[in-house]
Tab-separated table of C-alpha atoms in Angstrom:
chain	number	residue	atom	x	y	z
A	116	MET	CA	119.515	41.827	105.602
A	117	ALA	CA	120.866	45.126	104.255
A	118	ASP	CA	123.821	44.987	106.658
A	119	LEU	CA	124.572	41.460	105.600
A	120	LEU	CA	124.459	42.350	101.948
A	121	LYS	CA	126.812	45.292	102.540
A	122	GLU	CA	129.239	42.972	104.249
A	123	PHE	CA	129.199	40.476	101.343
A	124	GLU	CA	129.412	43.135	98.659
A	125	ALA	CA	133.246	43.239	98.853
A	126	TYR	CA	133.383	39.521	98.066
A	127	MET	CA	130.905	39.515	95.130
A	128	ALA	CA	131.627	40.018	91.438
A	129	GLU	CA	129.160	40.499	88.630
A	130	ASP	CA	129.289	37.828	85.986
A	131	GLU	CA	127.338	37.116	82.790
A	132	HIS	CA	124.534	35.486	84.785
A	133	ALA	CA	124.154	38.308	87.298
A	134	TYR	CA	120.698	39.234	85.996
A	135	SER	CA	119.387	35.786	85.177
A	136	THR	CA	116.486	34.198	86.911
A	137	ILE	CA	116.819	30.426	87.347
A	138	GLY	CA	113.828	28.196	88.137
A	139	ASN	CA	114.315	24.562	89.121
A	140	LEU	CA	111.458	22.127	89.586
A	141	TYR	CA	112.893	19.028	91.288
A	142	TYR	CA	111.286	15.614	90.788
A	143	ASP	CA	111.450	13.002	93.475
A	144	THR	CA	109.444	10.211	95.042
A	145	PRO	CA	106.523	10.985	97.342
A	146	THR	CA	108.807	10.054	100.248
A	147	TYR	CA	111.671	12.265	99.014
A	148	GLN	CA	113.928	9.281	98.513
A	149	MET	CA	116.273	10.979	96.082
A	150	ILE	CA	117.007	13.995	98.319
A	151	ARG	CA	117.205	11.845	101.441
A	152	GLU	CA	119.815	9.669	99.763
A	153	SER	CA	121.654	12.757	98.532
A	154	LEU	CA	121.865	14.214	102.087
A	155	GLU	CA	123.631	11.046	103.192
A	156	LYS	CA	126.580	12.119	101.026
A	157	PRO	CA	126.963	8.853	99.093
A	158	TYR	CA	129.726	8.081	96.611
A	159	PHE	CA	127.153	8.541	93.780
A	160	LYS	CA	123.999	10.677	93.798
A	161	GLU	CA	121.593	12.075	91.229
A	162	LYS	CA	118.795	14.515	90.839
A	163	LEU	CA	116.119	15.046	88.186
A	164	ARG	CA	114.885	18.502	87.532
A	165	VAL	CA	113.235	20.832	84.984
A	166	ARG	CA	115.312	24.038	84.728
A	167	THR	CA	114.290	27.310	83.154
A	168	TYR	CA	115.982	30.711	82.747
A	169	ASP	CA	112.588	32.398	82.127
A	170	ALA	CA	111.299	34.541	84.976
A	171	SER	CA	107.700	33.692	84.204
A	172	PRO	CA	107.651	30.439	82.247
A	173	GLN	CA	104.654	29.692	80.068
A	174	ALA	CA	103.595	26.372	78.474
A	175	ASP	CA	105.744	27.114	75.403
A	176	SER	CA	108.817	28.417	77.263
A	177	GLN	CA	112.108	26.649	76.722
A	178	VAL	CA	113.111	24.463	79.596
A	179	PHE	CA	115.714	21.795	80.166
A	180	LEU	CA	114.962	18.280	81.410
A	181	GLU	CA	118.166	17.802	83.423
A	182	ILE	CA	119.885	14.977	85.235
A	183	LYS	CA	122.514	16.140	87.737
A	184	LYS	CA	124.871	13.430	88.847
A	185	LYS	CA	127.679	13.581	91.313
A	186	VAL	CA	130.381	10.913	91.502
A	187	ARG	CA	132.720	11.700	94.437
A	188	LYS	CA	133.203	15.406	94.005
A	189	VAL	CA	132.752	15.547	90.220
A	190	VAL	CA	129.389	16.885	88.955
A	191	TYR	CA	127.928	15.863	85.610
A	192	LYS	CA	124.849	17.468	83.986
A	193	ARG	CA	122.961	15.931	81.090
A	194	ARG	CA	119.981	17.724	79.642
A	195	ILE	CA	117.423	17.911	76.860
A	196	ALA	CA	115.920	21.178	75.673
A	197	THR	CA	112.149	21.173	75.245
A	198	GLU	CA	109.056	23.218	76.063
A	199	LEU	CA	107.658	23.367	79.572
A	200	LEU	CA	104.315	21.695	78.685
A	201	THR	CA	106.133	18.936	76.866
A	202	ALA	CA	108.502	18.324	79.789
A	203	GLU	CA	105.646	18.113	82.250
A	204	GLN	CA	103.592	15.770	80.016
A	205	TYR	CA	106.660	13.561	79.379
A	206	LEU	CA	107.521	13.148	83.065
A	207	ALA	CA	103.828	12.397	83.796
A	208	GLY	CA	103.931	9.672	81.138
A	209	GLU	CA	101.507	11.462	78.850
A	210	CYS	CA	103.809	11.875	75.813
A	211	GLN	CA	107.175	10.730	74.361
A	212	LEU	CA	110.310	12.687	73.458
A	213	GLU	CA	112.601	11.944	70.520
A	214	ASP	CA	114.750	8.964	71.427
A	215	SER	CA	118.219	9.834	72.772
A	216	GLN	CA	120.715	8.576	75.312
A	217	ILE	CA	119.692	11.272	77.764
A	218	LYS	CA	116.062	10.339	77.387
A	219	GLN	CA	116.935	6.727	78.199
A	220	GLU	CA	118.873	7.919	81.295
A	221	ILE	CA	115.859	9.937	82.458
A	222	GLU	CA	113.600	6.901	81.998
A	223	TRP	CA	116.076	4.732	83.893
A	224	ILE	CA	115.955	7.139	86.863
A	225	CYS	CA	112.132	7.157	86.838
A	226	GLU	CA	112.061	3.395	86.778
A	227	ARG	CA	114.785	2.984	89.420
A	228	TYR	CA	112.812	5.115	91.853
A	229	GLY	CA	109.433	3.630	90.979
A	230	GLY	CA	108.085	6.854	89.458
A	231	VAL	CA	108.779	10.468	90.320
A	232	GLN	CA	106.694	13.573	90.559
A	233	PRO	CA	107.318	17.350	91.051
A	234	MET	CA	108.231	17.851	94.685
A	235	MET	CA	110.161	21.122	95.134
A	236	TYR	CA	110.453	24.361	93.212
A	237	ILE	CA	113.492	26.593	93.831
A	238	LEU	CA	113.660	30.063	92.253
A	239	LEU	CA	116.927	32.053	92.145
A	240	GLN	CA	116.360	35.724	91.389
A	241	PRO	CA	118.878	38.438	90.757
A	242	LEU	CA	119.763	40.432	93.888
A	243	LEU	CA	121.137	43.922	93.424
A	244	SER	CA	123.603	43.882	90.595
A	245	LYS	CA	125.901	41.239	92.045
A	246	ARG	CA	126.249	37.541	91.842
A	247	LEU	CA	124.729	36.843	95.248
A	248	ARG	CA	121.120	35.846	94.716
A	249	LYS	CA	117.939	35.651	96.730
A	250	LEU	CA	116.860	32.049	97.152
A	251	GLN	CA	113.159	31.160	97.335
A	252	CYS	CA	112.156	27.653	98.059
A	253	ALA	CA	108.702	26.085	98.212
A	254	ASP	CA	107.279	22.638	98.573
A	255	TYR	CA	105.532	21.933	95.220
A	256	HIS	CA	102.397	20.466	96.837
């Protein structure tokens, strides 16, 4: 790994996010329908996730309920800021958020797929002092 990092170092540049931790909790169906459809490279695809920039998120940490859509090669992101506990409860159907267009889009995705649940957590951590990051991935269950 050290040799590989040394090789990449010439191609990496530090940016304003070089030290940020990013956590993504992806929601999908129990059969992974959303990711399976995404891997088929369709004209349109979408993902639903809870994103945080907190290295150790707590119940009251700020997170973003985020829809990531891709039409052809153009990516669109729509998100709502809330607390982690609120986001989890909302996606589990245990509470409501303030009404908004983005909230309606999230609900449409949940209905379209017949309900979603947390399926995959991906954590990006800073690696050295460069933009290249260490990727950790785990099945949520």
